[in-house]
Amino acid sequence: MEQINAVGRRKAAIARVFVSEGKGEIVINKRALENYFPSSILQYIVKQPLAKLDVLEKYDIKVNLVGGGYKGQAEALRLAIARALVKINPEDKAALRAEGFMTRDPRVVERKKPGQPKARKKFQFSKR
């Protein structure tokens, strides 16, 4: 099997993954998964699609991650891994979709409006 690549996005984060057969190593920006995401919760989020299909030890994954915060990056990576696994085996799509791993979360930060301190918050109104 040659390298399979896929892209995942969430908020401002973009994850490009390159999946090849191997022994389950995940390398993010030339760092191990455990170093890049010290939080076990974020590691769990990243590994969810692999665990669902029971292929944790089957593929080596190389990742380029840019933008966003750590939560958005982890969720972008989860989407990218799920998309790559579907490219490898299209029959897995139904199982991944049922868990919600194939859906791009469209929510992004709303832009700031002029004459306001934030997107929706207004400056304090003074009658006098």
C-alpha positions as YAML, in Angstrom:
chain: A
units: angstrom
residues:
- id: 1
  name: MET
  ca: [0.00, 0.00, 0.00]
- id: 2
  name: GLU
  ca: [1.32, 3.43, -0.93]
- id: 3
  name: GLN
  ca: [0.76, 6.57, 1.10]
- id: 4
  name: ILE
  ca: [-2.84, 7.71, 1.42]
- id: 5
  name: ASN
  ca: [-3.36, 11.39, 2.22]
- id: 6
  name: ALA
  ca: [-6.35, 13.34, 3.52]
- id: 7
  name: VAL
  ca: [-7.18, 16.74, 4.98]
- id: 8
  name: GLY
  ca: [-9.26, 17.59, 8.04]
- id: 9
  name: ARG
  ca: [-10.31, 21.02, 9.27]
- id: 10
  name: ARG
  ca: [-11.89, 22.38, 12.46]
- id: 11
  name: LYS
  ca: [-12.20, 26.08, 13.41]
- id: 12
  name: ALA
  ca: [-8.84, 27.54, 12.27]
- id: 13
  name: ALA
  ca: [-6.89, 24.24, 12.41]
- id: 14
  name: ILE
  ca: [-5.85, 22.29, 9.31]
- id: 15
  name: ALA
  ca: [-4.50, 18.73, 9.52]
- id: 16
  name: ARG
  ca: [-2.87, 16.98, 6.55]
- id: 17
  name: VAL
  ca: [-2.30, 13.28, 7.16]
- id: 18
  name: PHE
  ca: [-0.22, 10.70, 5.28]
- id: 19
  name: VAL
  ca: [-1.18, 7.13, 6.17]
- id: 20
  name: SER
  ca: [0.98, 4.12, 5.32]
- id: 21
  name: GLU
  ca: [1.15, 0.56, 6.61]
- id: 22
  name: GLY
  ca: [3.24, 0.23, 9.73]
- id: 23
  name: LYS
  ca: [3.07, -0.47, 13.45]
- id: 24
  name: GLY
  ca: [0.85, 2.30, 14.80]
- id: 25
  name: GLU
  ca: [3.18, 5.31, 15.11]
- id: 26
  name: ILE
  ca: [1.58, 8.76, 14.92]
- id: 27
  name: VAL
  ca: [4.03, 11.60, 14.24]
- id: 28
  name: ILE
  ca: [2.73, 15.19, 14.34]
- id: 29
  name: ASN
  ca: [5.01, 17.97, 13.03]
- id: 30
  name: LYS
  ca: [8.01, 15.61, 13.56]
- id: 31
  name: ARG
  ca: [7.00, 14.98, 17.21]
- id: 32
  name: ALA
  ca: [5.39, 11.90, 18.76]
- id: 33
  name: LEU
  ca: [1.66, 12.05, 19.54]
- id: 34
  name: GLU
  ca: [2.36, 11.86, 23.29]
- id: 35
  name: ASN
  ca: [4.71, 14.88, 23.08]
- id: 36
  name: TYR
  ca: [2.45, 16.98, 20.86]
- id: 37
  name: PHE
  ca: [-0.75, 16.27, 22.81]
- id: 38
  name: PRO
  ca: [0.28, 15.61, 26.45]
- id: 39
  name: SER
  ca: [-3.42, 15.47, 27.45]
- id: 40
  name: SER
  ca: [-4.76, 11.90, 27.41]
- id: 41
  name: ILE
  ca: [-8.20, 13.24, 26.41]
- id: 42
  name: LEU
  ca: [-6.81, 14.81, 23.22]
- id: 43
  name: GLN
  ca: [-4.82, 11.63, 22.46]
- id: 44
  name: TYR
  ca: [-8.09, 9.70, 22.86]
- id: 45
  name: ILE
  ca: [-9.89, 12.08, 20.44]
- id: 46
  name: VAL
  ca: [-7.15, 11.59, 17.81]
- id: 47
  name: LYS
  ca: [-7.22, 7.78, 18.12]
- id: 48
  name: GLN
  ca: [-11.04, 7.41, 18.10]
- id: 49
  name: PRO
  ca: [-11.47, 6.45, 14.39]
- id: 50
  name: LEU
  ca: [-8.56, 3.97, 14.61]
- id: 51
  name: ALA
  ca: [-9.95, 2.40, 17.80]
- id: 52
  name: LYS
  ca: [-13.47, 2.17, 16.30]
- id: 53
  name: LEU
  ca: [-12.13, 0.14, 13.35]
- id: 54
  name: ASP
  ca: [-9.64, -1.73, 15.56]
- id: 55
  name: VAL
  ca: [-6.61, -0.75, 13.43]
- id: 56
  name: LEU
  ca: [-4.53, 1.11, 16.06]
- id: 57
  name: GLU
  ca: [-1.40, -1.03, 15.43]
- id: 58
  name: LYS
  ca: [-1.82, -1.33, 11.66]
- id: 59
  name: TYR
  ca: [-0.98, 2.10, 10.19]
- id: 60
  name: ASP
  ca: [1.79, 4.69, 10.59]
- id: 61
  name: ILE
  ca: [0.45, 8.23, 10.38]
- id: 62
  name: LYS
  ca: [2.51, 11.33, 9.56]
- id: 63
  name: VAL
  ca: [0.74, 14.64, 10.18]
- id: 64
  name: ASN
  ca: [1.24, 18.31, 9.29]
- id: 65
  name: LEU
  ca: [-0.85, 20.42, 11.70]
- id: 66
  name: VAL
  ca: [-1.20, 24.20, 11.43]
- id: 67
  name: GLY
  ca: [-3.45, 26.85, 12.97]
- id: 68
  name: GLY
  ca: [-5.99, 26.87, 15.76]
- id: 69
  name: GLY
  ca: [-5.72, 25.70, 19.35]
- id: 70
  name: TYR
  ca: [-5.01, 22.24, 20.67]
- id: 71
  name: LYS
  ca: [-8.68, 21.15, 20.85]
- id: 72
  name: GLY
  ca: [-9.39, 22.29, 17.28]
- id: 73
  name: GLN
  ca: [-6.18, 20.64, 16.07]
- id: 74
  name: ALA
  ca: [-7.10, 17.33, 17.72]
- id: 75
  name: GLU
  ca: [-10.57, 17.35, 16.14]
- id: 76
  name: ALA
  ca: [-9.18, 18.35, 12.72]
- id: 77
  name: LEU
  ca: [-6.75, 15.44, 12.99]
- id: 78
  name: ARG
  ca: [-9.57, 13.04, 13.91]
- id: 79
  name: LEU
  ca: [-11.51, 14.06, 10.77]
- id: 80
  name: ALA
  ca: [-8.41, 13.72, 8.57]
- id: 81
  name: ILE
  ca: [-7.63, 10.23, 9.92]
- id: 82
  name: ALA
  ca: [-11.25, 9.14, 9.40]
- id: 83
  name: ARG
  ca: [-11.20, 10.40, 5.81]
- id: 84
  name: ALA
  ca: [-7.92, 8.59, 5.11]
- id: 85
  name: LEU
  ca: [-9.29, 5.31, 6.56]
- id: 86
  name: VAL
  ca: [-12.33, 5.59, 4.26]
- id: 87
  name: LYS
  ca: [-10.00, 6.06, 1.26]
- id: 88
  name: ILE
  ca: [-8.22, 2.86, 2.30]
- id: 89
  name: ASN
  ca: [-11.43, 0.86, 2.86]
- id: 90
  name: PRO
  ca: [-14.73, 2.45, 1.70]
- id: 91
  name: GLU
  ca: [-16.80, -0.16, 3.60]
- id: 92
  name: ASP
  ca: [-15.74, 1.49, 6.88]
- id: 93
  name: LYS
  ca: [-17.55, 4.73, 6.05]
- id: 94
  name: ALA
  ca: [-20.90, 3.71, 7.58]
- id: 95
  name: ALA
  ca: [-19.32, 2.81, 10.94]
- id: 96
  name: LEU
  ca: [-17.33, 6.06, 11.09]
- id: 97
  name: ARG
  ca: [-20.31, 8.17, 10.03]
- id: 98
  name: ALA
  ca: [-22.46, 6.60, 12.76]
- id: 99
  name: GLU
  ca: [-19.93, 7.83, 15.34]
- id: 100
  name: GLY
  ca: [-19.86, 11.31, 13.75]
- id: 101
  name: PHE
  ca: [-16.21, 11.15, 12.67]
- id: 102
  name: MET
  ca: [-16.94, 11.91, 9.00]
- id: 103
  name: THR
  ca: [-18.75, 15.20, 9.63]
- id: 104
  name: ARG
  ca: [-16.85, 18.49, 9.28]
- id: 105
  name: ASP
  ca: [-17.89, 20.72, 12.19]
- id: 106
  name: PRO
  ca: [-18.78, 24.01, 10.43]
- id: 107
  name: ARG
  ca: [-18.72, 26.22, 13.53]
- id: 108
  name: VAL
  ca: [-16.08, 28.95, 13.36]
- id: 109
  name: VAL
  ca: [-15.51, 32.16, 15.32]
- id: 110
  name: GLU
  ca: [-17.89, 34.94, 14.29]
- id: 111
  name: ARG
  ca: [-16.21, 38.10, 13.05]
- id: 112
  name: LYS
  ca: [-16.01, 41.25, 15.16]
- id: 113
  name: LYS
  ca: [-18.41, 44.00, 14.00]
- id: 114
  name: PRO
  ca: [-17.50, 47.70, 13.86]
- id: 115
  name: GLY
  ca: [-18.79, 49.83, 16.72]
- id: 116
  name: GLN
  ca: [-18.88, 46.82, 19.08]
- id: 117
  name: PRO
  ca: [-16.25, 45.36, 21.40]
- id: 118
  name: LYS
  ca: [-16.89, 41.78, 20.20]
- id: 119
  name: ALA
  ca: [-19.03, 39.94, 17.64]
- id: 120
  name: ARG
  ca: [-22.32, 40.36, 19.53]
- id: 121
  name: LYS
  ca: [-21.49, 42.27, 22.71]
- id: 122
  name: LYS
  ca: [-22.40, 45.96, 22.56]
- id: 123
  name: PHE
  ca: [-20.73, 48.88, 24.30]
- id: 124
  name: GLN
  ca: [-22.54, 50.01, 27.46]
- id: 125
  name: PHE
  ca: [-25.41, 52.33, 26.60]
- id: 126
  name: SER
  ca: [-25.62, 55.62, 28.47]
- id: 127
  name: LYS
  ca: [-28.81, 57.66, 28.33]
- id: 128
  name: ARG
  ca: [-27.16, 60.78, 29.80]
...
